[in-house]
Every structure is written in C-alpha cells, then in structure tokens.
C-alpha cells in the first residue's frame, strides 16, 4: 500500500545549502588530496525521517563518520573524487540507524548464550516436556560453560504459551538435574523457576518469608516453595549468580548482546537497569575500543545509588559509551500478573484474593519520592519501568512533586512500557513532559493473553495507546525490551502498525499508527528521548552517518507483511558493522 509521499524540492534546497556550507568549510581545512565524500549512497528509497511526513532523497554523501550531503544525486556527485565509494542501493531502502528506546543489551547477550526456552516462533518451548528436553540438550552441548558458571541457565519460557498454561516447577526441573542448580528465567525477566538444588543454594526454604516487593510461590500446603519466584524473590538470588561470572565471561556476554542488536539495525543500544558491575564492563570494553555501536547505560538508582553519586552521567559518548541517566522500576509485568493495576486482574494467580491488582516494586511512596528527588537534584534523566496504571499514578505524582521542588526543566523523564496508561494520565504526562515509551510488541506476543487472562477486553484493546498519545500531540518511542522480546526492530514496526495478536485478532484497531509514525518512534523520536536529536535520528547534514539498509521500504509494502522485511546492513558512523552477506 502506497502512502502519500511529499515531494522534496524544498527540503532538498535547504539540505543543499547546508551541505555546501559544510563542504566549503571542509574544503578549506583539508589538504587538496583528501577525498571529499568517502561514500555516496544512491539508487534506492532514501527515507530521511526528517519532518512530519515522509521525505525521500536521491543520494546521501558521508565523510569522517558524518553525513555531509542529502539531496539530489547530481549534488552528491559534486562531492565525488576517484576514491569515493559509490554505493548503489539497487532499489533497497536506506534509513537512519535504529535507536533502542529501552532494552537490556547485556542480558540479551546472556539470553543468546543460554538455553533458548522461548515459545514459537522465536524458539521451540511449547510445552513442559519439550522445555525440559531443550535444557538437557543445552546441558550436553555446554559442559565448559556449566563447569565454569556452575549453573544450568535457560531463558525465555512463557507460561502463557506453554500447553500446560503454568510455570515449570522445582519438581519439573529436577528431572533435568538434582545435582546442578538450574534457573530458568521467564520471558518477562520478572519471574523465574528453580530446581531444588538452586533453591537450596539460594537459601529459600519453607521458613523464608516473602521479601518486600516479591513472592516465593508455595505448594498447596502454603509453606513449601514450589520453585517459582516473583520479582524481588528472584532478583536477589539471580544477581548473586550473575556476580559469580568472571570478567572475561561478562565481556563476552556484553559483546554478544551488542552484536545481536546490530543485526537488527540498531546503532544505539540501551543498558537499562544496569548494575555497577555491568556498567563497568561496558566502560572497560569502550576503553579498549571494542564497542561498535553506542551503548547508553541507565544504572538502577535503587540498587546503585552510591555508584551513581561517584560516576554521574555524561552528555556525550566516549568510545561509544556513556552513563546517560538512571533507571527506576515501579512494578512488574502484566503478562506475569505482577504489574500494579488500579483494577483487579481478570484471573488472579493461584493463592491470591479475587481483588488482586498486582503490587508496587517500591512499596513506600516516600522511598519513591526520594529516589526521584535525588535524580532531579543531580539532573539525571529518569527512565521508569511502569506497566500498571497504579504504578503510572505513583510515577506521575512523584514527578509532579519533584518538579514543584526543583522547578520546571527539560528533563524528558521516560515512562518505560506505559502499557496501561489511562487517558487522564496521558493528559498529566503531557503537562509534565513525561515521554511514553510504549511496548506495542505486547499486542502480538501477549495480546490474546491480555484480553482473555490478565486485563480483559477493555483494557487489553488499549495497551500501549499510541494513537491516544498522538492525538494529544505527544511524541513517543517504541521498544522491544530485549531480552523480553528479541531485539527486533522489524517486529516493533510490524506490531505498532498492525496490532495483530498471535491468533490473528486485531487488538485495538483505533490505536494503530502509520508505518511512518512507527519508524519515527525508533529513529527521530528515540533520538529525542536520549537528548541526541542534534546528532542522530534522521538522515540530515551534520548528523552521524548511522544508517541501516532494509530490503524493502516499510512505507511501500502491504503493512501486513512488514514482519518479512530484512535488515541487510547496519552502518555506524560510516562503517559497516553488520552485513547480511
Ligand atoms: Zn521494564
Ligand atoms: Zn526492561
């Protein structure tokens, strides 16, 4: 389906003028033998993403990692000399490099290297016996890793997609091993299940009380742990496991994550809810010149407050790394029924009362307020994981109070996920300048589950209400939250445009947005979320030559087939860092 395309002469003229200005100043400062344009891209759909409506250019010229000309091919050819690399796109599509509005790059590498327990189509774990055999298979193939780490680790199981519609328990996992501790992490990363050996090592017994902000699920006797751990009950033992990795392993995991992102066209990635240790791993890799894409870390303010006071944030990258702000987590996840809602879940988890609404991760509002105050006081950008609308109320109230105390400012506080924000909450967010970063991928992965199991039809139809934000003139971003979902830029686009569930139903037809808006949410608008709109997000003169080549133009295919689009090449500051060939 063809979308209306604005002709570009006016843009072209402006770009040409800007390009010529830059060119003449470069020409003066460079020796005569230096190449003018290092590369010129032409012959395809060059969608600049600048402006409110689609604009195409004929050619893009780059030099020293930056874009020096955008416009007609004739103008670009003026910058060509014998050393200029001419790149014929041959009908393919060139876009600005994708920007990860929210994800966990290190954990994505961790997922890539652990047993894949994702349900189809991203994995094979469709029932518990299959899941157990996948773990056994991974165990037999990874003796060295298990020997080193001491654990069998699986990632991505989803109780809503398992035939049994329940979490695997300690008793199930004991069938894989009773000697080696096993932890399998739920696709939401907010829950996990352990075998008895792992529970023993974590010191979790019938006598253990539930930690604040977490639940140790129990057998019918109400005491004996069944192996399933929610939120804080899972994070504490998991951090210990992760901390046992040596530096070398941690670096390998980090680079595997960054590489995986690049395969999906991302040139900027986020390390959300970073620990001090993982932040330092990225820092070290940056110092050693090993990073190919930009990594922006947001350490967990609750856990790493002392570290943040020492480290602070930076506005610019050094060797592709910076600490960009802080992360807060206000609740859990709706698919795991731990998101904090104002109205009850449709079907509550076993053992919970009928009016169960999930729960806050930071139960005391004073604690939340002092964390937000600390961030405002230090001018640290806040990214707040907020899924349920009760959690959204808590965040909005805390930001409003902090703003009263510290004054108005361009802080771009981000509500990460914002999945169940109500219309009245969007009004307040607009007023306070809180940016929603939506998670429309849920419409596909958990859409049916939300409609039937967790939220019910009314709330499910308007999860990640992108069109409600647009109507208010708000810009927003979209994310994959990898490793919760694969770091697939293409699935972000597909789900934000189509909102079709696994079963093929459309979840909230009136919340769908155009492919151009979906692209905006991972390019131009995502650069704004990072305060990086001057250097990234659009193909414009003076910005970084962060680019991605797709086999097809998302604006020119049938929207239902966007998911079939392939990322062919990823270019960071003029260098190809991923190529399909
Ligand atoms: Zn989150
Ligand atoms: Zn996340």
Coordinates of C-alpha atoms and ligand atoms in Angstrom, one line a residue:
X1 CA 0.0 0.0 0.0
X2 CA 1.4 3.3 -1.0
X3 CA 1.4 6.1 1.5
X4 CA 1.3 9.7 0.3
X5 CA 4.8 11.0 -0.3
X6 CA 5.6 14.6 -0.1
X7 CA 7.9 15.9 -2.9
X8 CA 11.2 17.0 -1.5
X9 CA 12.4 20.1 -3.5
X10 CA 12.1 22.5 -0.6
X11 CA 13.9 20.1 1.8
X12 CA 16.4 19.4 -0.9
X13 CA 17.2 23.1 -1.3
X14 CA 17.8 23.5 2.4
X15 CA 19.9 20.4 2.6
X16 CA 21.9 21.6 -0.4
X17 CA 22.6 24.9 1.1
X18 CA 23.6 23.3 4.5
X19 CA 25.7 20.7 2.6
X20 CA 27.5 23.3 0.6
X21 CA 28.3 25.4 3.6
X22 CA 29.8 22.4 5.3
X23 CA 31.6 21.4 2.2
X24 CA 33.2 24.7 1.6
X25 CA 34.5 24.9 5.2
X26 CA 35.8 21.3 4.9
X27 CA 37.5 22.1 1.6
X28 CA 39.4 25.0 3.2
X29 CA 40.6 23.0 6.2
X30 CA 41.5 19.7 4.4
X31 CA 44.6 19.1 2.2
X32 CA 43.7 19.1 -1.5
X33 CA 44.3 15.3 -1.8
X34 CA 41.7 14.3 0.8
X35 CA 38.6 12.7 -0.6
X36 CA 35.6 14.9 -0.4
X37 CA 32.9 12.3 0.0
X38 CA 34.1 9.0 1.3
X39 CA 30.9 7.3 0.2
X40 CA 27.8 8.2 -1.7
X41 CA 24.6 6.1 -1.3
X42 CA 22.1 6.3 -4.2
X43 CA 19.7 4.3 -6.3
X44 CA 17.2 3.3 -3.6
X45 CA 14.5 4.6 -1.2
X46 CA 16.4 7.0 1.0
X47 CA 13.9 7.9 3.6
X48 CA 15.3 10.7 5.7
X49 CA 12.8 10.6 8.6
X50 CA 13.1 14.4 9.0
X51 CA 9.8 16.1 9.1
X52 CA 6.2 15.2 9.9
X53 CA 5.6 13.5 6.6
X54 CA 7.8 11.1 4.6
X55 CA 10.6 12.7 2.6
X56 CA 12.9 10.9 0.2
X57 CA 16.3 12.0 -1.0
X58 CA 18.2 10.7 -4.2
X59 CA 21.6 10.5 -2.6
X60 CA 23.5 10.7 0.7
X61 CA 27.2 11.6 1.0
X62 CA 29.2 10.8 4.0
X63 CA 32.7 11.7 5.3
X64 CA 34.5 11.2 8.6
X65 CA 31.6 9.3 10.1
X66 CA 29.1 12.1 9.3
X67 CA 26.5 13.0 6.7
X68 CA 27.8 15.8 4.5
X69 CA 25.1 16.0 1.9
X70 CA 21.5 14.9 1.5
X71 CA 19.6 15.6 -1.7
X72 CA 19.9 15.1 -5.4
X73 CA 22.3 12.7 -7.0
X74 CA 23.7 15.5 -9.1
X75 CA 24.6 17.5 -5.9
X76 CA 26.2 14.4 -4.3
X77 CA 28.3 13.7 -7.4
X78 CA 29.8 17.2 -7.0
X79 CA 31.5 15.8 -3.9
X80 CA 32.9 12.7 -5.6
X81 CA 36.5 12.1 -6.4
X82 CA 38.4 8.9 -7.5
X83 CA 38.5 7.5 -4.0
X84 CA 34.8 8.0 -3.2
X85 CA 33.0 4.7 -2.7
X86 CA 29.8 4.7 -4.8
X87 CA 27.1 2.5 -3.1
X88 CA 24.2 1.6 -5.4
X89 CA 21.3 0.7 -3.2
X90 CA 19.7 -1.1 -6.2
X91 CA 16.2 -0.3 -5.0
X92 CA 16.7 -1.1 -1.4
X93 CA 15.8 1.2 1.5
X94 CA 18.2 3.4 3.5
X95 CA 17.1 4.7 6.8
X96 CA 18.7 6.3 9.9
X97 CA 20.2 3.7 12.2
X98 CA 17.6 2.4 14.7
X99 CA 17.8 3.7 18.3
X100 CA 16.9 1.3 21.2
X101 CA 14.4 3.3 23.4
X102 CA 14.6 0.5 26.0
X103 CA 16.3 -2.8 26.3
X104 CA 19.0 -4.7 28.3
X105 CA 21.9 -5.3 25.9
X106 CA 24.0 -7.4 28.3
X107 CA 21.1 -9.6 29.3
X108 CA 20.3 -10.0 25.6
X109 CA 23.8 -11.4 25.1
X110 CA 23.2 -13.6 28.2
X111 CA 20.0 -14.9 26.6
X112 CA 21.8 -15.5 23.3
X113 CA 24.3 -17.7 25.1
X114 CA 21.9 -19.6 27.5
X115 CA 19.3 -22.3 26.6
X116 CA 16.6 -20.8 24.4
X117 CA 13.3 -21.6 26.0
X118 CA 11.2 -19.1 24.0
X119 CA 7.9 -20.3 22.6
X120 CA 7.5 -20.4 18.8
X121 CA 8.1 -18.6 16.5
X122 CA 11.3 -17.4 18.3
X123 CA 12.1 -20.8 20.0
X124 CA 10.6 -24.2 20.5
X125 CA 9.4 -24.4 24.1
X126 CA 5.7 -25.1 23.5
X127 CA 5.2 -27.5 26.5
X128 CA 7.0 -28.5 29.6
X129 CA 8.4 -31.9 28.3
X130 CA 9.9 -30.0 25.3
X131 CA 11.3 -27.4 27.6
X132 CA 13.0 -30.0 29.8
X133 CA 14.5 -31.7 26.7
X134 CA 15.8 -28.3 25.4
X135 CA 17.5 -27.8 28.8
X136 CA 19.0 -31.3 28.6
X137 CA 20.2 -30.6 25.1
X138 CA 21.8 -27.4 26.1
X139 CA 23.4 -29.1 29.1
X140 CA 25.0 -31.7 26.8
X141 CA 26.3 -29.1 24.4
X142 CA 27.7 -26.7 27.0
X143 CA 29.8 -28.7 29.5
X144 CA 32.5 -26.0 29.7
X145 CA 30.1 -23.1 30.4
X146 CA 28.3 -25.2 33.1
X147 CA 31.6 -26.2 34.6
X148 CA 32.7 -22.5 34.8
X149 CA 29.5 -21.0 36.0
X150 CA 28.2 -23.9 38.0
X151 CA 24.6 -23.4 36.8
X152 CA 22.3 -24.5 34.0
X153 CA 20.6 -21.4 32.8
X154 CA 17.6 -21.2 30.5
X155 CA 15.9 -18.1 29.2
X156 CA 12.5 -17.1 27.8
X157 CA 9.9 -19.6 28.9
X158 CA 6.4 -18.2 28.9
X159 CA 3.7 -19.9 31.0
X160 CA 1.0 -18.3 28.8
X161 CA 2.4 -20.1 25.7
X162 CA 3.2 -23.5 27.3
X163 CA 0.5 -26.1 26.6
X164 CA 0.1 -26.7 30.4
X165 CA -0.5 -22.9 31.0
X166 CA 1.6 -22.9 34.1
X167 CA 5.1 -22.3 35.2
X168 CA 7.5 -25.3 35.3
X169 CA 8.2 -26.1 39.0
X170 CA 11.2 -27.3 41.0
X171 CA 9.9 -30.8 40.7
X172 CA 9.8 -30.5 36.9
X173 CA 13.3 -29.1 36.7
X174 CA 14.7 -31.8 39.0
X175 CA 14.1 -34.1 36.0
X176 CA 17.0 -32.4 34.2
X177 CA 19.3 -32.5 37.2
X178 CA 19.2 -32.7 41.0
X179 CA 23.0 -32.1 41.3
X180 CA 23.5 -29.0 39.2
X181 CA 21.5 -25.9 40.2
X182 CA 19.0 -24.8 37.4
X183 CA 17.4 -21.5 36.9
X184 CA 15.0 -20.8 34.1
X185 CA 14.0 -17.2 33.5
X186 CA 10.5 -16.2 32.4
X187 CA 10.3 -14.2 29.2
X188 CA 9.3 -11.1 31.1
X189 CA 12.5 -11.3 33.2
X190 CA 10.4 -10.6 36.2
X191 CA 9.9 -14.2 37.3
X192 CA 11.9 -17.4 37.3
X193 CA 11.7 -21.0 38.3
X194 CA 14.5 -23.0 40.1
X195 CA 15.1 -26.7 40.8
X196 CA 15.6 -27.8 44.4
X197 CA 19.4 -27.6 44.2
X198 CA 19.1 -24.0 43.2
X199 CA 16.6 -23.1 45.9
X200 CA 18.9 -24.8 48.4
X201 CA 21.9 -22.6 47.2
X202 CA 19.7 -19.5 47.3
X203 CA 18.7 -20.4 50.9
X204 CA 15.0 -20.4 50.0
X205 CA 13.1 -22.7 52.4
X206 CA 9.6 -23.1 53.8
X207 CA 10.6 -20.8 56.6
X208 CA 11.6 -18.0 54.2
X209 CA 9.2 -15.1 54.3
X210 CA 8.3 -13.3 51.0
X211 CA 10.8 -10.4 50.5
X212 CA 9.5 -6.8 50.1
X213 CA 8.3 -6.5 46.5
X214 CA 8.5 -10.2 45.8
X215 CA 6.7 -13.5 46.2
X216 CA 8.0 -17.0 46.8
X217 CA 5.3 -19.2 45.3
X218 CA 4.3 -22.2 47.5
X219 CA 2.8 -25.7 47.2
X220 CA -0.8 -26.4 48.4
X221 CA 0.5 -26.5 52.0
X222 CA 1.1 -22.8 51.7
X223 CA 4.6 -23.2 53.0
X224 CA 6.9 -25.3 50.8
X225 CA 8.4 -23.3 47.9
X226 CA 7.3 -24.7 44.5
X227 CA 10.3 -23.2 42.7
X228 CA 8.6 -20.2 41.1
X229 CA 10.0 -16.8 42.3
X230 CA 8.5 -13.5 41.5
X231 CA 10.2 -10.1 41.3
X232 CA 12.5 -9.4 44.3
X233 CA 12.4 -13.0 45.4
X234 CA 14.0 -13.8 42.1
X235 CA 16.3 -10.7 41.6
X236 CA 18.3 -11.1 44.8
X237 CA 19.5 -14.8 44.1
X238 CA 19.9 -14.0 40.4
X239 CA 22.2 -11.1 41.0
X240 CA 24.4 -13.4 43.0
X241 CA 24.6 -15.9 40.1
X242 CA 25.4 -13.1 37.7
X243 CA 28.0 -11.7 40.0
X244 CA 29.8 -15.1 40.0
X245 CA 30.7 -14.7 36.3
X246 CA 34.3 -13.7 35.8
X247 CA 35.2 -10.5 33.9
X248 CA 36.0 -12.4 30.7
X249 CA 32.6 -14.1 30.6
X250 CA 30.9 -10.8 31.3
X251 CA 32.7 -9.1 28.4
X252 CA 31.8 -12.0 26.0
X253 CA 28.2 -11.7 27.0
X254 CA 28.1 -7.9 26.5
X255 CA 29.7 -8.1 23.1
X256 CA 27.3 -10.9 22.0
X257 CA 24.4 -8.7 23.0
X258 CA 25.7 -5.6 21.1
X259 CA 26.3 -7.7 18.0
X260 CA 22.8 -9.1 18.2
X261 CA 21.4 -5.6 18.3
X262 CA 23.5 -4.6 15.3
X263 CA 21.9 -7.5 13.3
X264 CA 18.6 -5.8 13.7
X265 CA 19.8 -2.4 12.6
X266 CA 20.4 -0.8 16.0
X267 CA 23.3 1.7 16.1
X268 CA 22.4 2.9 19.6
X269 CA 21.6 0.4 22.4
X270 CA 20.5 0.7 26.0
X271 CA 21.7 -1.0 29.1
X272 CA 18.6 -0.5 31.2
X273 CA 18.6 -1.2 34.9
X274 CA 22.3 -1.7 34.8
X275 CA 24.3 -2.9 37.8
X276 CA 27.6 -1.3 38.7
X277 CA 29.4 -4.4 37.5
X278 CA 27.8 -4.5 34.1
X279 CA 28.2 -0.7 33.7
X280 CA 31.9 -1.1 34.4
X281 CA 32.2 -4.0 31.9
X282 CA 30.8 -1.7 29.2
X283 CA 33.2 1.1 30.3
X284 CA 36.2 -1.3 30.0
X285 CA 35.1 -2.6 26.6
X286 CA 34.8 1.1 25.5
X287 CA 38.2 2.0 26.8
X288 CA 39.6 -1.0 24.8
X289 CA 37.9 0.2 21.7
X290 CA 35.8 -2.9 21.4
X291 CA 32.3 -1.3 21.0
X292 CA 30.9 -1.0 17.5
X293 CA 27.6 0.7 18.5
X294 CA 26.7 3.3 21.1
X295 CA 25.8 1.9 24.5
X296 CA 23.9 4.2 26.9
X297 CA 23.7 2.8 30.4
X298 CA 21.0 3.6 32.9
X299 CA 22.1 2.1 36.3
X300 CA 19.4 1.0 38.7
X301 CA 19.1 4.0 41.1
X302 CA 17.7 2.0 44.0
X303 CA 20.5 -0.6 43.9
X304 CA 23.4 1.6 42.7
X305 CA 22.8 5.0 44.4
X306 CA 26.3 5.2 45.8
X307 CA 27.9 4.2 42.5
X308 CA 25.8 6.8 40.7
X309 CA 26.9 9.5 43.1
X310 CA 30.5 8.8 42.2
X311 CA 30.0 8.1 38.4
X312 CA 27.4 10.7 37.5
X313 CA 26.1 11.0 33.9
X314 CA 27.6 12.2 30.7
X315 CA 26.0 14.0 27.7
X316 CA 28.4 12.6 25.1
X317 CA 29.8 9.2 24.4
X318 CA 33.4 8.3 24.9
X319 CA 34.5 5.4 22.7
X320 CA 30.8 4.6 22.2
X321 CA 29.8 4.5 25.9
X322 CA 28.1 6.8 28.3
X323 CA 26.1 6.7 31.5
X324 CA 23.0 8.5 30.3
X325 CA 20.7 8.5 33.3
X326 CA 19.2 6.3 35.9
X327 CA 16.5 3.5 35.9
X328 CA 13.8 3.0 38.4
X329 CA 11.4 0.1 38.5
X330 CA 7.9 0.7 39.8
X331 CA 6.2 -2.6 39.3
X332 CA 6.3 -5.9 37.5
X333 CA 4.9 -7.2 34.2
X334 CA 1.2 -7.7 33.1
X335 CA 1.9 -11.0 31.4
X336 CA 3.4 -12.3 34.6
X337 CA 0.4 -10.7 36.5
X338 CA 2.8 -8.6 38.7
X339 CA 2.1 -5.2 37.1
X340 CA 0.5 -2.9 39.6
X341 CA -3.0 -2.1 38.4
X342 CA -5.8 0.1 39.8
X343 CA -8.4 -2.5 39.0
X344 CA -8.2 -6.3 39.6
X345 CA -6.8 -8.9 37.1
X346 CA -9.3 -11.0 35.2
X347 CA -7.9 -14.2 36.5
X348 CA -5.7 -13.9 39.6
X349 CA -2.6 -16.0 40.2
X350 CA -3.1 -19.1 42.4
X351 CA -3.4 -18.2 46.1
X352 CA -4.3 -14.6 45.5
X353 CA -7.6 -12.9 46.5
X354 CA -10.2 -12.1 43.9
X355 CA -9.4 -8.4 44.0
X356 CA -5.7 -9.0 43.4
X357 CA -4.2 -6.0 41.5
X358 CA -0.5 -6.8 41.4
X359 CA 1.8 -4.8 43.6
X360 CA 4.4 -2.0 43.7
X361 CA 8.1 -2.7 43.4
X362 CA 8.8 0.3 45.7
X363 CA 6.0 -0.1 48.3
X364 CA 6.6 3.2 50.2
X365 CA 5.7 6.4 48.3
X366 CA 8.3 8.3 50.4
X367 CA 11.0 6.0 49.1
X368 CA 10.0 6.5 45.5
X369 CA 9.8 10.3 46.1
X370 CA 13.3 10.5 47.5
X371 CA 14.7 8.5 44.5
X372 CA 13.0 10.8 42.0
X373 CA 14.2 13.8 44.0
X374 CA 17.7 12.5 44.0
X375 CA 17.6 12.2 40.3
X376 CA 16.1 15.7 39.7
X377 CA 18.6 17.2 42.1
X378 CA 21.5 15.7 40.2
X379 CA 19.9 16.4 36.8
X380 CA 19.9 12.7 36.0
X381 CA 17.4 11.6 33.4
X382 CA 14.9 9.1 34.8
X383 CA 13.7 6.0 32.9
X384 CA 11.0 4.4 35.0
X385 CA 9.7 0.9 34.3
X386 CA 5.9 1.4 34.8
X387 CA 3.5 -1.1 33.4
X388 CA 0.3 -0.9 35.5
X389 CA -1.8 2.2 35.8
X390 CA -1.5 2.3 39.6
X391 CA 2.3 2.4 39.1
X392 CA 1.8 5.2 36.5
X393 CA -0.1 7.2 39.1
X394 CA 2.7 6.8 41.5
X395 CA 5.3 7.9 38.9
X396 CA 3.3 10.9 37.7
X397 CA 2.6 12.1 41.3
X398 CA 6.3 11.7 42.2
X399 CA 7.4 13.7 39.1
X400 CA 4.8 16.4 39.8
X401 CA 6.1 16.8 43.4
X402 CA 9.7 16.8 42.4
X403 CA 9.0 19.4 39.7
X404 CA 7.4 21.6 42.3
X405 CA 10.5 21.3 44.4
X406 CA 13.2 21.7 41.7
X407 CA 11.4 23.8 39.1
X408 CA 10.4 23.1 35.5
X409 CA 13.0 21.9 33.2
X410 CA 13.7 19.9 30.0
X411 CA 14.2 16.5 31.8
X412 CA 12.4 14.1 29.4
X413 CA 11.5 11.6 32.1
X414 CA 10.5 8.4 30.4
X415 CA 7.7 6.2 31.4
X416 CA 9.0 2.8 30.1
X417 CA 6.3 0.5 28.9
X418 CA 3.3 2.7 29.8
X419 CA 1.2 -0.2 28.8
X420 CA -2.0 0.5 30.7
X421 CA -1.8 4.3 31.0
X422 CA -5.3 5.9 31.1
X423 CA -6.4 8.9 29.0
X424 CA -6.4 11.1 32.1
X425 CA -2.8 10.0 32.9
X426 CA -1.7 10.9 29.3
X427 CA -3.0 14.4 29.9
X428 CA -0.9 14.8 33.0
X429 CA 2.1 13.2 31.3
X430 CA 1.9 15.8 28.6
X431 CA 1.7 18.6 31.1
X432 CA 4.8 17.3 33.0
X433 CA 6.8 16.4 29.9
X434 CA 6.9 12.7 30.7
X435 CA 7.7 10.8 27.5
X436 CA 5.8 7.5 27.0
X437 CA 7.9 4.6 25.6
X438 CA 5.4 2.1 24.5
X439 CA 5.7 -1.7 24.1
X440 CA 3.4 -2.4 21.3
X441 CA 5.1 -5.8 20.7
X442 CA 2.8 -7.0 23.5
X443 CA -0.1 -6.8 21.2
X444 CA 1.4 -9.7 19.2
X445 CA 3.2 -11.7 21.9
X446 CA 0.7 -11.5 24.8
X447 CA -2.3 -9.8 23.1
X448 CA -4.6 -12.8 23.4
X449 CA -3.4 -13.5 26.9
X450 CA -4.1 -9.9 28.0
X451 CA -7.6 -9.9 26.5
X452 CA -8.6 -13.3 28.0
X453 CA -6.4 -13.8 31.1
X454 CA -4.9 -10.7 32.6
X455 CA -6.6 -7.4 31.6
X456 CA -9.9 -8.2 29.9
X457 CA -11.1 -6.8 26.6
X458 CA -11.5 -3.1 27.5
X459 CA -8.0 -2.7 29.0
X460 CA -6.3 -5.0 26.5
X461 CA -7.6 -3.1 23.5
X462 CA -5.8 0.0 24.6
X463 CA -2.5 -1.4 25.8
X464 CA 0.3 0.8 24.6
X465 CA -2.1 3.5 23.4
X466 CA 0.0 5.1 20.7
X467 CA -2.9 6.9 18.9
X468 CA -4.1 8.4 22.2
X469 CA -0.7 10.0 22.6
X470 CA -0.5 11.2 19.0
X471 CA -3.9 12.8 19.3
X472 CA -2.6 14.9 22.2
X473 CA 0.4 16.0 20.0
X474 CA 2.8 13.9 22.2
X475 CA 5.8 12.2 20.6
X476 CA 6.6 8.7 21.9
X477 CA 9.1 5.9 21.5
X478 CA 8.7 2.2 21.0
X479 CA 10.9 -0.6 22.4
X480 CA 11.5 -4.3 22.4
X481 CA 12.8 -4.6 26.0
X482 CA 15.2 -7.3 24.9
X483 CA 15.6 -10.0 26.2
X484 CA 11.9 -9.9 27.0
X485 CA 11.4 -10.0 23.2
X486 CA 14.1 -10.4 20.6
X487 CA 15.7 -7.1 19.8
X488 CA 13.8 -7.0 16.5
X489 CA 13.3 -3.5 15.0
X490 CA 11.1 -5.1 12.4
X491 CA 8.7 -6.7 14.9
X492 CA 8.5 -3.3 16.6
X493 CA 7.4 -1.7 13.4
X494 CA 5.1 -4.6 12.5
X495 CA 3.2 -4.7 15.8
X496 CA 3.0 -0.9 16.2
X497 CA 1.4 -0.7 12.8
X498 CA -0.8 -3.8 12.8
X499 CA -1.5 -4.7 16.5
X500 CA -2.4 -8.3 15.4
X501 CA -2.2 -11.0 18.1
X502 CA -0.7 -14.4 17.8
X503 CA -4.2 -15.8 16.9
X504 CA -4.7 -13.1 14.3
X505 CA -7.1 -10.8 16.0
X506 CA -6.6 -7.0 15.8
X507 CA -6.1 -5.7 19.4
X508 CA -7.3 -2.0 19.4
X509 CA -7.8 -1.1 15.8
X510 CA -8.1 2.6 16.7
X511 CA -4.7 2.6 18.4
X512 CA -2.8 1.6 15.2
X513 CA -0.5 4.2 13.7
X514 CA 1.1 4.6 10.2
X515 CA 4.4 2.9 9.3
X516 CA 6.0 6.3 9.1
X517 CA 5.0 7.1 12.7
X518 CA 6.2 3.6 13.8
X519 CA 9.5 4.4 12.2
X520 CA 9.6 7.8 13.9
X521 CA 9.4 6.0 17.3
X522 CA 12.7 4.2 16.7
X523 CA 14.6 6.9 14.9
X524 CA 13.8 10.6 15.2
X525 CA 11.7 10.5 18.4
X526 CA 14.0 7.9 20.0
X527 CA 17.0 10.3 19.5
X528 CA 15.0 12.9 21.3
X529 CA 14.4 10.6 24.2
X530 CA 18.2 10.5 24.5
X531 CA 18.7 14.2 24.0
X532 CA 20.6 13.2 20.9
X533 CA 18.4 14.8 18.2
X534 CA 21.3 17.0 17.1
X535 CA 23.5 14.0 16.1
X536 CA 21.1 11.1 15.4
X537 CA 17.6 10.1 14.4
X538 CA 17.3 11.5 10.9
X539 CA 19.4 11.5 7.7
X540 CA 20.4 15.1 7.8
X541 CA 23.6 17.1 7.1
X542 CA 25.9 17.2 10.1
X543 CA 24.5 14.2 11.9
X544 CA 26.3 10.9 12.4
X545 CA 26.4 8.5 9.4
X546 CA 24.4 5.9 11.5
X547 CA 22.4 4.1 8.8
X548 CA 20.5 0.9 8.1
X549 CA 19.7 -0.8 4.8
X550 CA 16.5 -2.8 4.5
X551 CA 15.4 -5.0 1.6
X552 CA 12.1 -3.2 1.4
X553 CA 10.6 0.1 2.3
X554 CA 8.2 -0.2 5.3
X555 CA 6.1 2.6 3.7
X556 CA 5.7 0.8 0.4
X557 CA 4.8 -2.8 1.3
X558 CA 1.5 -4.1 2.4
X559 CA 1.5 -3.4 6.2
X560 CA 0.6 -7.0 7.0
X561 CA 4.0 -8.0 5.5
X562 CA 6.2 -5.6 7.4
X563 CA 7.4 -8.5 9.5
X564 CA 9.0 -10.1 6.5
X565 CA 11.3 -7.1 5.9
X566 CA 15.0 -8.0 6.3
X567 CA 17.8 -5.9 7.7
X568 CA 20.6 -6.2 5.2
X569 CA 23.3 -3.9 6.5
X570 CA 24.0 -1.7 9.6
X571 CA 26.4 1.2 9.3
X572 CA 27.8 3.0 12.4
X573 CA 29.5 6.4 11.7
X574 CA 30.2 5.4 8.1
X575 CA 31.5 1.9 8.9
X576 CA 29.6 -1.3 8.1
X577 CA 29.3 -3.2 11.4
X578 CA 26.8 -5.8 10.2
X579 CA 26.1 -7.2 6.7
X580 CA 23.8 -10.0 5.7
X581 CA 26.4 -11.2 3.2
Ligands
LIG1 ZN1 10.7 -3.0 32.2
LIG2 ZN1 13.2 -3.6 30.6

